[in-house]
Structure formats: structure tokens, C-alpha cells
Amino acid sequence: MYTLLLVDDEEATLLGLSAIAWDKLNISTILLASSVTEALTQLESNSVHVVITDIRMPGQTGIDLLIEMERRGHVAKGLLLSGYAEFEYAKQAIHAHAVDYLLKPCSDEEVLNAVERAIEAVQEDERIRAEKLNMVTHLGKKPLMVGELLLQKWLTSYHTVDMIQKQIEEYQLPFRSDAPSIWIGIYSEKLNDKMMIESEVLTMFSSISFPMLISDKPDFLYILLVSKESTPEDWIHTVLTKLIPQFKQHITVKLHAAFFLEVSNPFLFWPHVKHELDDLHQTIHASKQFGNKPAAEILVDRAKQYVNNHLDIFPTLQSAADYLHVHSAYLSKVYKEVSGENFTEYTHRLKMEHAVHLLVHTNQRILQIAEQLGYNDSSYFIKVFKKYFNKTPHEFRNR
């Protein structure tokens, strides 16, 4: 089932859109917002799949909303509504990565068709994410290669990988799958002997370090190459011009296999991987310093520290997950289990506590305090503050 967010400053439009037979598309939840600020609040508090927003609204526009959604890491698909057939709007819609651009008035059928296309895009994104997560999950089940992937700076030989595997499991370290990389994919009906294939790969690439990702399907093999060299550009050139062609010819002849290759940001490759390794090392070091403190608590402590250091913006669950190099779903689950509140609740609470400090100990104007805490809309800041303290900031300061 899917969740739809409708954003328009006109109540009649919201009511009209709400009345559409959304159950035809398995949409079970309809959320409403009359401004960009309200829409962002709904997005922070709910798992939204599709957003339909008017372009022209007081203050920020629907295009501003889609751009801000992307900046904050929200994965919902956006559709834009407009009563104006202007080329500039269409161009901005493309820039904001809108799935569709609808002109008012539009029929229920037109809206349903557009949302159906958006849901198909959501399903495709989910399929890709699931595939990546599946590969990462299987990575942890490959004791021969996992040490070479993430802990090569502490690894002296393949004989120590079992120890490294236990260390990874002990500290419950989840890893992102979207790092810049060189992927090799092999498809063949003869890929039923995994050990034989792994042996072939080890032989061909004995001079470099790489992990191997094995999918559930018995006829599909993924390989991710990771450089040990200090000059990744030279390494990548060698891999692409010498080793890959040799390997492709060898594996194609021997296994009658289809072969594909993908290079992602090759010149950013090594700095990114090095950052991942350094962060992993720091996490393990911090875990040792905390003694018997569970890894989940350490992760939550680091998430809180991230929020503390970024009060001047609006840190989101996704931005914190990116900073900590974990999946947002994993961070959300662990954060709730350990702290008893969700990430957004903690962010607002901390901002409100800091707002109180500024109200009591400084002469800053309410607008300045709101901006300092990442609230671009001072009226929204006042609304949140009143929710927590049953007083407006002005009333609180003059109590």
C-alpha cells in the first residue's frame, strides 16, 4: 500500500484531489498540506511515496518543495500541478526531477495515470534498492572476501579473514552499497559451481584486492574491484585496458557467459573507499573505548552528536545516515529501540531546548533564533515551540 501527499494552498483543490478513487492504485493513506513547510513536516513524519503539489503558492513554490525534498534525501516522487501553461514552469519541473507536469483543470483519469507512472517509478527504485541490499547482505556471508573489501589495512593474509568476519559481526557494522566502484557482472547457465568460478576469478586478479558479491540466483555473479594502489587513476586504467579484456575473453570462452561492466565515478573511487575504511576504523576504535557498550548505543550516540553539530540546518534521518555510512532504515530502527523516540522527535526537542537557552540568555530576536536553528519559516518555528511549551517564544521570554 502507498501513501500520497497532496500540497495546495487552495482547500477546494485539496478536497477535489482527495475525492479521487485512489484505492485503484493501492493508495491507502492521503496526507494534506497547504504550504511547503507543512509538506516537509509531513515528509519528515511519514513514509510518503508520491507527492502532488501546486506550483504557485504563497511563499515557497511547489518546485522549491521538490528541490528541497531532493536535498534532504526524500525518495518520494513528485508531480507538479499548474494553472499556467508556461514553458519556464515546464523547464523548472524537469530541473526539479518531477515525474509529471499537469495543467489545471485536469480530469481524475489524467491524475490517476500520472500517479500510476509515479508509483511504477517508486517500485523500480525499491527493486534497485532491494537488489543492492541483497548484494550487501550476501557480502557478509562470504568469509573469503569480506576482509579484503573493508579491512584490507589490517589484513595480512586470507588466513585472518575469519577473525575479521567475527569482528564485523561483533560490532554490527552495516555498510552502504552505493560507493563509487567498478562492477563486473557475469551471467551463464554454467555458473552452478561457485567455488570453481571464485577460483577462476582469484587466478585472473591475483595482483589486486577485490571482494566478490554473490546473488541468490545460481547463474549470476557480481564482482566489485577495490584498489590497493595510491594512484587509483593508474590502477583503473590498468584494470580496464589489460586485466578486464583478458578476463572477459577467458570467462566467455570457458563458461559461454554474457559479460557486462560498469564504472562509477572512477576518479573519485579511491578517496571515497579510503574514507569508508577510515570511518570503519574509527568506529571499531570507538567501540573498544566504550568497552562493553553495545554497538547500537554507539551508533545512536554518534547520530545525536551529528544533530548537535548541525543545529543550524535541519538534519534529517537520511543526512545522518549518509554521515554515519549506514542505511536510513537501519538507523531509524536502532535509534527508536535505543532512545525510545524517533530521530525527528529528538531533532525538534534539541532545537527547542537550544531555543530556550537563546531566549533566556541572549537578546536575539525571535526571527534570528529561528534562522539560527535552521527554521526558514519563523511562523513554523513559533508553532513548534508552542507545541512543546504551551507558550509562544515571545510569551516564554516575557513570563
mmCIF file of C-alpha atoms in Angstrom:
data_model
loop_
_atom_site.group_PDB
_atom_site.id
_atom_site.type_symbol
_atom_site.label_atom_id
_atom_site.label_comp_id
_atom_site.label_asym_id
_atom_site.label_seq_id
_atom_site.Cartn_x
_atom_site.Cartn_y
_atom_site.Cartn_z
ATOM 1 C CA MET A 1 0.000 0.000 0.000
ATOM 2 C CA TYR A 2 1.160 3.530 -0.787
ATOM 3 C CA THR A 3 0.961 6.963 0.839
ATOM 4 C CA LEU A 4 0.130 10.102 -1.162
ATOM 5 C CA LEU A 5 0.801 13.692 -0.064
ATOM 6 C CA LEU A 6 -1.320 16.480 -1.596
ATOM 7 C CA VAL A 7 0.030 20.035 -1.367
ATOM 8 C CA ASP A 8 -2.026 23.091 -2.351
ATOM 9 C CA ASP A 9 -2.912 26.375 -0.665
ATOM 10 C CA GLU A 10 -6.480 26.134 -2.014
ATOM 11 C CA GLU A 11 -8.737 23.979 0.167
ATOM 12 C CA ALA A 12 -11.121 23.253 -2.719
ATOM 13 C CA THR A 13 -8.289 21.741 -4.769
ATOM 14 C CA LEU A 14 -7.185 19.567 -1.849
ATOM 15 C CA LEU A 15 -10.742 18.315 -1.320
ATOM 16 C CA GLY A 16 -11.158 17.588 -5.026
ATOM 17 C CA LEU A 17 -7.917 15.629 -5.234
ATOM 18 C CA SER A 18 -8.739 13.765 -2.009
ATOM 19 C CA ALA A 19 -12.022 12.549 -3.509
ATOM 20 C CA ILE A 20 -10.322 10.693 -6.382
ATOM 21 C CA ALA A 21 -10.614 6.877 -6.207
ATOM 22 C CA TRP A 22 -7.039 6.344 -5.028
ATOM 23 C CA ASP A 23 -7.738 2.786 -3.855
ATOM 24 C CA LYS A 24 -7.474 1.763 -7.536
ATOM 25 C CA LEU A 25 -3.709 2.337 -7.192
ATOM 26 C CA ASN A 26 -3.411 0.712 -3.742
ATOM 27 C CA ILE A 27 -3.062 4.134 -2.118
ATOM 28 C CA SER A 28 -4.364 3.753 1.428
ATOM 29 C CA THR A 29 -3.218 6.994 3.086
ATOM 30 C CA ILE A 30 -3.839 10.561 1.894
ATOM 31 C CA LEU A 31 -1.933 13.359 3.641
ATOM 32 C CA LEU A 32 -2.705 17.057 3.159
ATOM 33 C CA ALA A 33 -0.554 20.183 3.354
ATOM 34 C CA SER A 34 -1.282 23.800 2.456
ATOM 35 C CA SER A 35 2.323 25.009 2.232
ATOM 36 C CA VAL A 36 5.856 23.816 1.561
ATOM 37 C CA THR A 37 6.661 23.980 5.280
ATOM 38 C CA GLU A 38 3.696 21.768 6.179
ATOM 39 C CA ALA A 39 4.600 19.373 3.368
ATOM 40 C CA LEU A 40 8.167 18.987 4.639
ATOM 41 C CA THR A 41 6.828 18.274 8.134
ATOM 42 C CA GLN A 42 4.576 15.543 6.717
ATOM 43 C CA LEU A 43 7.522 14.087 4.810
ATOM 44 C CA GLU A 44 9.680 14.008 7.947
ATOM 45 C CA SER A 45 6.958 12.260 9.960
ATOM 46 C CA ASN A 46 5.578 9.805 7.389
ATOM 47 C CA SER A 47 6.770 7.396 4.743
ATOM 48 C CA VAL A 48 5.462 9.123 1.606
ATOM 49 C CA HIS A 49 5.665 7.555 -1.857
ATOM 50 C CA VAL A 50 4.162 10.227 -4.137
ATOM 51 C CA VAL A 51 3.711 14.000 -3.763
ATOM 52 C CA ILE A 52 1.293 16.067 -5.867
ATOM 53 C CA THR A 53 1.968 19.765 -5.385
ATOM 54 C CA ASP A 54 0.691 23.001 -6.850
ATOM 55 C CA ILE A 55 3.428 25.218 -8.253
ATOM 56 C CA ARG A 56 2.148 28.661 -7.289
ATOM 57 C CA MET A 57 1.658 29.011 -3.524
ATOM 58 C CA PRO A 58 2.336 31.886 -1.120
ATOM 59 C CA GLY A 59 5.993 31.906 -0.126
ATOM 60 C CA GLN A 60 7.816 28.869 -1.449
ATOM 61 C CA THR A 61 6.626 27.137 -4.624
ATOM 62 C CA GLY A 62 5.984 23.510 -5.455
ATOM 63 C CA ILE A 63 9.249 23.498 -7.395
ATOM 64 C CA ASP A 64 11.028 24.701 -4.241
ATOM 65 C CA LEU A 65 9.436 21.759 -2.422
ATOM 66 C CA LEU A 66 10.729 19.157 -4.884
ATOM 67 C CA ILE A 67 14.225 20.654 -4.820
ATOM 68 C CA GLU A 68 14.235 20.680 -1.005
ATOM 69 C CA MET A 69 12.938 17.089 -0.933
ATOM 70 C CA GLU A 70 15.874 16.009 -3.064
ATOM 71 C CA ARG A 71 18.333 17.984 -0.920
ATOM 72 C CA ARG A 72 17.050 16.293 2.235
ATOM 73 C CA GLY A 73 17.179 12.845 0.685
ATOM 74 C CA HIS A 74 13.432 12.138 0.450
ATOM 75 C CA VAL A 75 12.730 9.458 -2.154
ATOM 76 C CA ALA A 76 9.063 10.309 -2.836
ATOM 77 C CA LYS A 77 8.202 11.005 -6.467
ATOM 78 C CA GLY A 78 6.870 14.484 -7.258
ATOM 79 C CA LEU A 79 4.126 15.622 -9.642
ATOM 80 C CA LEU A 80 3.516 19.315 -10.328
ATOM 81 C CA LEU A 81 0.127 20.971 -10.863
ATOM 82 C CA SER A 82 -0.232 24.345 -12.535
ATOM 83 C CA GLY A 83 -2.949 26.511 -13.979
ATOM 84 C CA TYR A 84 -0.394 28.179 -16.233
ATOM 85 C CA ALA A 85 0.947 26.585 -19.428
ATOM 86 C CA GLU A 86 4.285 28.357 -19.245
ATOM 87 C CA PHE A 87 7.434 26.914 -20.770
ATOM 88 C CA GLU A 88 9.544 28.213 -17.870
ATOM 89 C CA TYR A 89 7.495 26.122 -15.419
ATOM 90 C CA ALA A 90 7.932 23.013 -17.545
ATOM 91 C CA LYS A 91 11.679 23.630 -17.685
ATOM 92 C CA GLN A 92 11.849 24.089 -13.907
ATOM 93 C CA ALA A 93 9.811 20.909 -13.427
ATOM 94 C CA ILE A 94 12.439 18.962 -15.354
ATOM 95 C CA HIS A 95 15.191 20.572 -13.258
ATOM 96 C CA ALA A 96 13.338 19.541 -10.072
ATOM 97 C CA HIS A 97 13.075 15.937 -11.367
ATOM 98 C CA ALA A 98 9.273 15.937 -11.372
ATOM 99 C CA VAL A 99 7.724 12.729 -12.698
ATOM 100 C CA ASP A 100 4.953 14.653 -14.471
ATOM 101 C CA TYR A 101 3.591 18.163 -15.061
ATOM 102 C CA LEU A 102 -0.206 18.509 -15.112
ATOM 103 C CA LEU A 103 -2.220 21.521 -16.231
ATOM 104 C CA LYS A 104 -5.363 22.541 -14.336
ATOM 105 C CA PRO A 105 -8.111 21.702 -14.816
ATOM 106 C CA CYS A 106 -7.313 18.019 -15.280
ATOM 107 C CA SER A 107 -9.577 15.000 -15.131
ATOM 108 C CA ASP A 108 -9.424 12.290 -12.475
ATOM 109 C CA GLU A 109 -8.201 9.895 -15.148
ATOM 110 C CA GLU A 110 -5.285 12.165 -16.073
ATOM 111 C CA VAL A 111 -4.254 12.472 -12.426
ATOM 112 C CA LEU A 112 -4.594 8.724 -11.817
ATOM 113 C CA ASN A 113 -2.492 7.927 -14.890
ATOM 114 C CA ALA A 114 0.235 10.330 -13.768
ATOM 115 C CA VAL A 115 0.291 8.913 -10.232
ATOM 116 C CA GLU A 116 0.357 5.382 -11.621
ATOM 117 C CA ARG A 117 3.528 6.277 -13.545
ATOM 118 C CA ALA A 118 4.994 7.736 -10.356
ATOM 119 C CA ILE A 119 4.218 4.530 -8.441
ATOM 120 C CA GLU A 120 5.901 2.498 -11.171
ATOM 121 C CA ALA A 121 8.991 4.678 -10.690
ATOM 122 C CA VAL A 122 8.777 4.075 -6.919
ATOM 123 C CA GLN A 123 8.559 0.322 -7.498
ATOM 124 C CA GLU A 124 11.607 0.423 -9.765
ATOM 125 C CA ASP A 125 13.590 2.357 -7.138
ATOM 126 C CA GLU A 126 12.555 -0.173 -4.491
ATOM 127 C CA ARG A 127 13.616 -3.037 -6.741
ATOM 128 C CA ILE A 128 17.048 -1.482 -7.265
ATOM 129 C CA ARG A 129 17.470 -0.761 -3.539
ATOM 130 C CA ALA A 130 16.439 -4.321 -2.674
ATOM 131 C CA GLU A 131 18.924 -5.687 -5.198
ATOM 132 C CA LYS A 132 21.735 -3.602 -3.727
ATOM 133 C CA LEU A 133 20.765 -4.569 -0.183
ATOM 134 C CA ASN A 134 20.652 -8.210 -1.235
ATOM 135 C CA MET A 135 24.191 -7.960 -2.584
ATOM 136 C CA VAL A 136 25.405 -6.287 0.601
ATOM 137 C CA THR A 137 23.696 -8.969 2.693
ATOM 138 C CA HIS A 138 25.454 -11.691 0.738
ATOM 139 C CA LEU A 139 28.721 -9.854 1.062
ATOM 140 C CA GLY A 140 28.623 -10.524 4.800
ATOM 141 C CA LYS A 141 28.203 -14.244 4.077
ATOM 142 C CA LYS A 142 31.399 -14.517 2.043
ATOM 143 C CA PRO A 143 34.143 -15.119 4.630
ATOM 144 C CA LEU A 144 36.864 -15.402 1.984
ATOM 145 C CA MET A 145 36.406 -11.925 0.573
ATOM 146 C CA VAL A 146 34.791 -9.674 3.160
ATOM 147 C CA GLY A 147 38.088 -8.863 4.882
ATOM 148 C CA GLU A 148 39.719 -7.833 1.624
ATOM 149 C CA LEU A 149 36.816 -5.469 0.902
ATOM 150 C CA LEU A 150 36.595 -3.401 4.063
ATOM 151 C CA LEU A 151 39.507 -4.215 6.336
ATOM 152 C CA GLN A 152 42.440 -4.597 3.985
ATOM 153 C CA LYS A 153 44.530 -2.118 6.011
ATOM 154 C CA TRP A 154 44.558 -4.617 8.915
ATOM 155 C CA LEU A 155 44.645 -7.763 6.817
ATOM 156 C CA THR A 156 47.910 -9.616 6.199
ATOM 157 C CA SER A 157 46.618 -12.786 4.561
ATOM 158 C CA TYR A 158 43.453 -14.665 3.690
ATOM 159 C CA HIS A 159 44.008 -16.841 6.768
ATOM 160 C CA THR A 160 42.936 -13.992 9.076
ATOM 161 C CA VAL A 161 39.638 -13.257 7.354
ATOM 162 C CA ASP A 162 37.575 -15.433 9.714
ATOM 163 C CA MET A 163 38.755 -13.277 12.592
ATOM 164 C CA ILE A 164 37.830 -10.108 10.691
ATOM 165 C CA GLN A 165 34.428 -11.579 9.856
ATOM 166 C CA LYS A 166 33.749 -12.134 13.568
ATOM 167 C CA GLN A 167 34.865 -8.591 14.320
ATOM 168 C CA ILE A 168 32.414 -7.166 11.800
ATOM 169 C CA GLU A 169 29.572 -9.248 13.247
ATOM 170 C CA GLU A 170 30.556 -8.309 16.813
ATOM 171 C CA TYR A 171 30.314 -4.578 16.122
ATOM 172 C CA GLN A 172 27.193 -4.912 13.935
ATOM 173 C CA LEU A 173 28.596 -2.634 11.248
ATOM 174 C CA PRO A 174 26.189 -2.184 8.296
ATOM 175 C CA PHE A 175 27.724 -0.872 5.079
ATOM 176 C CA ARG A 176 26.316 1.201 2.258
ATOM 177 C CA SER A 177 26.300 -0.268 -1.214
ATOM 178 C CA ASP A 178 26.443 2.949 -3.255
ATOM 179 C CA ALA A 179 30.164 3.737 -3.016
ATOM 180 C CA PRO A 180 31.849 4.598 -6.351
ATOM 181 C CA SER A 181 33.064 1.338 -7.795
ATOM 182 C CA ILE A 182 33.980 -0.869 -10.726
ATOM 183 C CA TRP A 183 31.395 -3.607 -11.133
ATOM 184 C CA ILE A 184 31.695 -6.738 -13.236
ATOM 185 C CA GLY A 185 28.641 -8.852 -13.904
ATOM 186 C CA ILE A 186 28.694 -12.365 -15.350
ATOM 187 C CA TYR A 187 25.718 -14.397 -16.494
ATOM 188 C CA SER A 188 25.903 -18.037 -17.517
ATOM 189 C CA GLU A 189 23.831 -21.169 -17.111
ATOM 190 C CA LYS A 190 27.075 -22.907 -16.155
ATOM 191 C CA LEU A 191 27.607 -20.821 -13.013
ATOM 192 C CA ASN A 192 26.464 -23.670 -10.787
ATOM 193 C CA ASP A 193 29.880 -24.324 -9.267
ATOM 194 C CA LYS A 194 30.533 -21.153 -7.289
ATOM 195 C CA MET A 195 33.822 -22.365 -5.851
ATOM 196 C CA MET A 196 35.178 -23.038 -9.333
ATOM 197 C CA ILE A 197 34.186 -19.554 -10.514
ATOM 198 C CA GLU A 198 35.736 -17.927 -7.453
ATOM 199 C CA SER A 199 38.930 -19.841 -8.130
ATOM 200 C CA GLU A 200 38.986 -18.592 -11.725
ATOM 201 C CA VAL A 201 38.490 -15.002 -10.565
ATOM 202 C CA LEU A 202 41.201 -15.286 -7.913
ATOM 203 C CA THR A 203 43.614 -16.574 -10.524
ATOM 204 C CA MET A 204 42.882 -13.815 -13.016
ATOM 205 C CA PHE A 205 43.034 -10.976 -10.470
ATOM 206 C CA SER A 206 45.701 -12.261 -8.111
ATOM 207 C CA SER A 207 47.590 -8.943 -8.288
ATOM 208 C CA ILE A 208 44.775 -6.786 -6.890
ATOM 209 C CA SER A 209 42.380 -6.830 -3.970
ATOM 210 C CA PHE A 210 38.665 -7.246 -4.540
ATOM 211 C CA PRO A 211 35.551 -8.581 -2.827
ATOM 212 C CA MET A 212 33.020 -10.812 -4.518
ATOM 213 C CA LEU A 213 29.271 -10.320 -4.247
ATOM 214 C CA ILE A 214 27.186 -13.422 -4.945
ATOM 215 C CA SER A 215 23.498 -13.077 -5.756
ATOM 216 C CA ASP A 216 20.736 -15.533 -4.821
ATOM 217 C CA LYS A 217 20.435 -16.705 -8.415
ATOM 218 C CA PRO A 218 22.746 -19.628 -9.176
ATOM 219 C CA ASP A 219 23.559 -18.301 -12.653
ATOM 220 C CA PHE A 220 24.576 -14.742 -11.751
ATOM 221 C CA LEU A 221 27.874 -13.452 -10.391
ATOM 222 C CA TYR A 222 28.843 -9.944 -9.260
ATOM 223 C CA ILE A 223 32.397 -8.768 -8.669
ATOM 224 C CA LEU A 224 33.456 -5.445 -7.158
ATOM 225 C CA LEU A 225 37.079 -4.402 -7.675
ATOM 226 C CA VAL A 226 38.844 -2.349 -4.993
ATOM 227 C CA SER A 227 42.271 -0.792 -5.482
ATOM 228 C CA LYS A 228 45.195 -1.049 -3.063
ATOM 229 C CA GLU A 229 47.222 1.459 -5.044
ATOM 230 C CA SER A 230 47.867 5.051 -4.001
ATOM 231 C CA THR A 231 47.190 6.229 -7.574
ATOM 232 C CA PRO A 232 43.700 4.936 -8.446
ATOM 233 C CA GLU A 233 43.719 6.508 -11.920
ATOM 234 C CA ASP A 234 46.646 4.303 -12.995
ATOM 235 C CA TRP A 235 45.077 1.275 -11.361
ATOM 236 C CA ILE A 236 41.734 1.827 -13.068
ATOM 237 C CA HIS A 237 43.470 2.298 -16.423
ATOM 238 C CA THR A 238 45.328 -0.998 -15.939
ATOM 239 C CA VAL A 239 42.163 -2.829 -14.932
ATOM 240 C CA LEU A 240 40.119 -1.517 -17.848
ATOM 241 C CA THR A 241 42.744 -1.864 -20.593
ATOM 242 C CA LYS A 242 44.579 -5.055 -19.596
ATOM 243 C CA LEU A 243 43.010 -7.224 -16.910
ATOM 244 C CA ILE A 244 39.352 -6.805 -17.869
ATOM 245 C CA PRO A 245 39.814 -7.727 -21.575
ATOM 246 C CA GLN A 246 41.845 -10.814 -20.595
ATOM 247 C CA PHE A 247 39.295 -11.849 -18.012
ATOM 248 C CA LYS A 248 36.380 -11.235 -20.371
ATOM 249 C CA GLN A 249 37.914 -13.405 -23.079
ATOM 250 C CA HIS A 250 38.827 -16.150 -20.612
ATOM 251 C CA ILE A 251 35.465 -16.279 -18.858
ATOM 252 C CA THR A 252 33.459 -16.005 -22.097
ATOM 253 C CA VAL A 253 35.274 -18.879 -23.780
ATOM 254 C CA LYS A 254 35.323 -21.145 -20.739
ATOM 255 C CA LEU A 255 31.782 -20.538 -19.491
ATOM 256 C CA HIS A 256 29.986 -19.237 -22.607
ATOM 257 C CA ALA A 257 28.973 -16.337 -20.359
ATOM 258 C CA ALA A 258 27.474 -12.929 -21.002
ATOM 259 C CA PHE A 259 29.637 -10.180 -19.554
ATOM 260 C CA PHE A 260 28.965 -6.587 -18.546
ATOM 261 C CA LEU A 261 30.966 -3.855 -16.856
ATOM 262 C CA GLU A 262 30.016 -0.636 -15.069
ATOM 263 C CA VAL A 263 32.428 2.063 -13.919
ATOM 264 C CA SER A 264 31.042 4.557 -11.406
ATOM 265 C CA ASN A 265 32.957 7.802 -10.766
ATOM 266 C CA PRO A 266 36.385 6.179 -11.287
ATOM 267 C CA PHE A 267 38.448 9.251 -10.382
ATOM 268 C CA LEU A 268 36.556 9.676 -7.109
ATOM 269 C CA PHE A 269 36.861 5.981 -6.400
ATOM 270 C CA TRP A 270 39.786 5.637 -4.020
ATOM 271 C CA PRO A 271 39.216 8.744 -1.834
ATOM 272 C CA HIS A 272 35.661 7.533 -1.179
ATOM 273 C CA VAL A 273 36.718 3.994 -0.313
ATOM 274 C CA LYS A 274 39.540 5.316 1.874
ATOM 275 C CA HIS A 275 37.000 7.459 3.736
ATOM 276 C CA GLU A 276 34.806 4.393 4.280
ATOM 277 C CA LEU A 277 37.794 2.436 5.628
ATOM 278 C CA ASP A 278 38.892 5.255 7.918
ATOM 279 C CA ASP A 279 35.364 5.650 9.249
ATOM 280 C CA LEU A 280 35.164 1.914 9.896
ATOM 281 C CA HIS A 281 38.467 2.016 11.745
ATOM 282 C CA GLN A 282 37.248 4.914 13.903
ATOM 283 C CA THR A 283 34.029 3.069 14.683
ATOM 284 C CA ILE A 284 35.888 -0.036 15.828
ATOM 285 C CA HIS A 285 38.315 2.096 17.851
ATOM 286 C CA ALA A 286 35.410 3.952 19.481
ATOM 287 C CA SER A 287 33.688 0.655 20.239
ATOM 288 C CA LYS A 288 36.780 -0.564 22.060
ATOM 289 C CA GLN A 289 36.960 2.679 24.049
ATOM 290 C CA PHE A 290 33.364 2.232 25.163
ATOM 291 C CA GLY A 291 34.194 -1.246 26.432
ATOM 292 C CA ASN A 292 31.055 -3.352 26.661
ATOM 293 C CA LYS A 293 28.740 -0.628 25.397
ATOM 294 C CA PRO A 294 26.578 -2.145 22.604
ATOM 295 C CA ALA A 295 27.331 -1.045 19.057
ATOM 296 C CA ALA A 296 23.729 0.159 18.636
ATOM 297 C CA GLU A 297 24.158 2.641 21.501
ATOM 298 C CA ILE A 298 27.399 3.913 19.979
ATOM 299 C CA LEU A 299 25.620 4.475 16.659
ATOM 300 C CA VAL A 300 22.837 6.425 18.389
ATOM 301 C CA ASP A 301 25.413 8.488 20.317
ATOM 302 C CA ARG A 302 27.112 9.396 17.038
ATOM 303 C CA ALA A 303 23.748 10.279 15.462
ATOM 304 C CA LYS A 304 22.980 12.588 18.390
ATOM 305 C CA GLN A 305 26.407 14.154 18.075
ATOM 306 C CA TYR A 306 25.701 14.780 14.389
ATOM 307 C CA VAL A 307 22.448 16.582 15.278
ATOM 308 C CA ASN A 308 24.211 18.622 17.980
ATOM 309 C CA ASN A 309 26.799 19.772 15.458
ATOM 310 C CA HIS A 310 24.251 20.691 12.776
ATOM 311 C CA LEU A 311 21.557 22.629 14.634
ATOM 312 C CA ASP A 312 21.926 25.489 12.158
ATOM 313 C CA ILE A 313 20.418 23.309 9.423
ATOM 314 C CA PHE A 314 17.616 20.778 9.570
ATOM 315 C CA PRO A 315 19.428 17.440 9.930
ATOM 316 C CA THR A 316 17.272 14.647 8.537
ATOM 317 C CA LEU A 317 17.357 10.929 9.113
ATOM 318 C CA GLN A 318 18.791 10.470 5.613
ATOM 319 C CA SER A 319 21.547 13.062 6.064
ATOM 320 C CA ALA A 320 22.537 11.488 9.400
ATOM 321 C CA ALA A 321 22.550 8.024 7.815
ATOM 322 C CA ASP A 322 24.752 9.319 4.989
ATOM 323 C CA TYR A 323 27.143 10.876 7.510
ATOM 324 C CA LEU A 324 27.330 7.643 9.533
ATOM 325 C CA HIS A 325 27.550 5.433 6.408
ATOM 326 C CA VAL A 326 24.557 3.284 7.333
ATOM 327 C CA HIS A 327 21.142 2.682 5.786
ATOM 328 C CA SER A 328 18.463 5.130 6.939
ATOM 329 C CA ALA A 329 16.023 2.292 7.730
ATOM 330 C CA TYR A 330 18.634 0.645 9.941
ATOM 331 C CA LEU A 331 19.409 3.920 11.748
ATOM 332 C CA SER A 332 15.702 4.660 12.255
ATOM 333 C CA LYS A 333 15.070 1.227 13.786
ATOM 334 C CA VAL A 334 18.121 1.291 16.057
ATOM 335 C CA TYR A 335 17.528 4.906 17.116
ATOM 336 C CA LYS A 336 13.951 4.178 18.205
ATOM 337 C CA GLU A 337 14.929 0.983 20.026
ATOM 338 C CA VAL A 338 17.798 2.586 21.942
ATOM 339 C CA SER A 339 16.452 6.069 22.707
ATOM 340 C CA GLY A 340 12.703 5.470 22.845
ATOM 341 C CA GLU A 341 11.978 8.373 20.477
ATOM 342 C CA ASN A 342 12.341 8.748 16.746
ATOM 343 C CA PHE A 343 15.062 10.798 15.097
ATOM 344 C CA THR A 344 12.793 13.699 14.105
ATOM 345 C CA GLU A 345 11.397 13.990 17.643
ATOM 346 C CA TYR A 346 14.927 14.214 19.027
ATOM 347 C CA THR A 347 15.920 16.843 16.462
ATOM 348 C CA HIS A 348 12.939 19.063 17.303
ATOM 349 C CA ARG A 349 13.398 18.579 21.061
ATOM 350 C CA LEU A 350 17.067 19.520 20.916
ATOM 351 C CA LYS A 351 16.307 22.583 18.817
ATOM 352 C CA MET A 352 13.625 23.655 21.290
ATOM 353 C CA GLU A 353 15.986 23.227 24.248
ATOM 354 C CA HIS A 354 18.556 25.370 22.460
ATOM 355 C CA ALA A 355 15.853 27.913 21.596
ATOM 356 C CA VAL A 356 15.024 28.241 25.297
ATOM 357 C CA HIS A 357 18.704 28.833 26.068
ATOM 358 C CA LEU A 358 18.892 31.601 23.451
ATOM 359 C CA LEU A 359 15.642 33.200 24.627
ATOM 360 C CA VAL A 360 16.817 33.304 28.237
ATOM 361 C CA HIS A 361 20.487 34.153 27.802
ATOM 362 C CA THR A 362 20.560 36.402 24.708
ATOM 363 C CA ASN A 363 18.690 39.390 23.323
ATOM 364 C CA GLN A 364 18.368 37.908 19.850
ATOM 365 C CA ARG A 365 15.110 38.489 18.006
ATOM 366 C CA ILE A 366 12.734 35.562 17.504
ATOM 367 C CA LEU A 367 13.425 35.600 13.755
ATOM 368 C CA GLN A 368 17.194 35.414 14.360
ATOM 369 C CA ILE A 369 16.799 32.469 16.742
ATOM 370 C CA ALA A 370 14.578 30.651 14.242
ATOM 371 C CA GLU A 371 17.127 31.134 11.452
ATOM 372 C CA GLN A 372 19.994 30.095 13.725
ATOM 373 C CA LEU A 373 18.183 26.810 14.388
ATOM 374 C CA GLY A 374 17.503 26.100 10.715
ATOM 375 C CA TYR A 375 13.862 27.260 10.592
ATOM 376 C CA ASN A 376 13.443 29.322 7.411
ATOM 377 C CA ASP A 377 9.825 29.997 8.336
ATOM 378 C CA SER A 378 9.603 31.799 11.710
ATOM 379 C CA SER A 379 5.852 31.117 11.960
ATOM 380 C CA TYR A 380 6.557 27.386 11.790
ATOM 381 C CA PHE A 381 9.245 27.794 14.474
ATOM 382 C CA ILE A 382 6.711 29.561 16.714
ATOM 383 C CA LYS A 383 4.166 26.794 16.072
ATOM 384 C CA VAL A 384 6.638 24.042 17.039
ATOM 385 C CA PHE A 385 7.810 25.997 20.095
ATOM 386 C CA LYS A 386 4.245 26.442 21.334
ATOM 387 C CA LYS A 387 3.606 22.731 20.890
ATOM 388 C CA TYR A 388 6.462 21.960 23.285
ATOM 389 C CA PHE A 389 5.993 24.708 25.886
ATOM 390 C CA ASN A 390 2.352 25.859 25.518
ATOM 391 C CA LYS A 391 3.702 29.379 25.022
ATOM 392 C CA THR A 392 4.991 31.360 22.081
ATOM 393 C CA PRO A 393 8.692 32.291 22.202
ATOM 394 C CA HIS A 394 7.683 35.889 22.984
ATOM 395 C CA GLU A 395 5.436 34.774 25.863
ATOM 396 C CA PHE A 396 8.151 32.464 27.169
ATOM 397 C CA ARG A 397 10.755 35.240 27.179
ATOM 398 C CA ASN A 398 8.428 37.676 28.978
ATOM 399 C CA ARG A 399 6.979 35.233 31.512
#
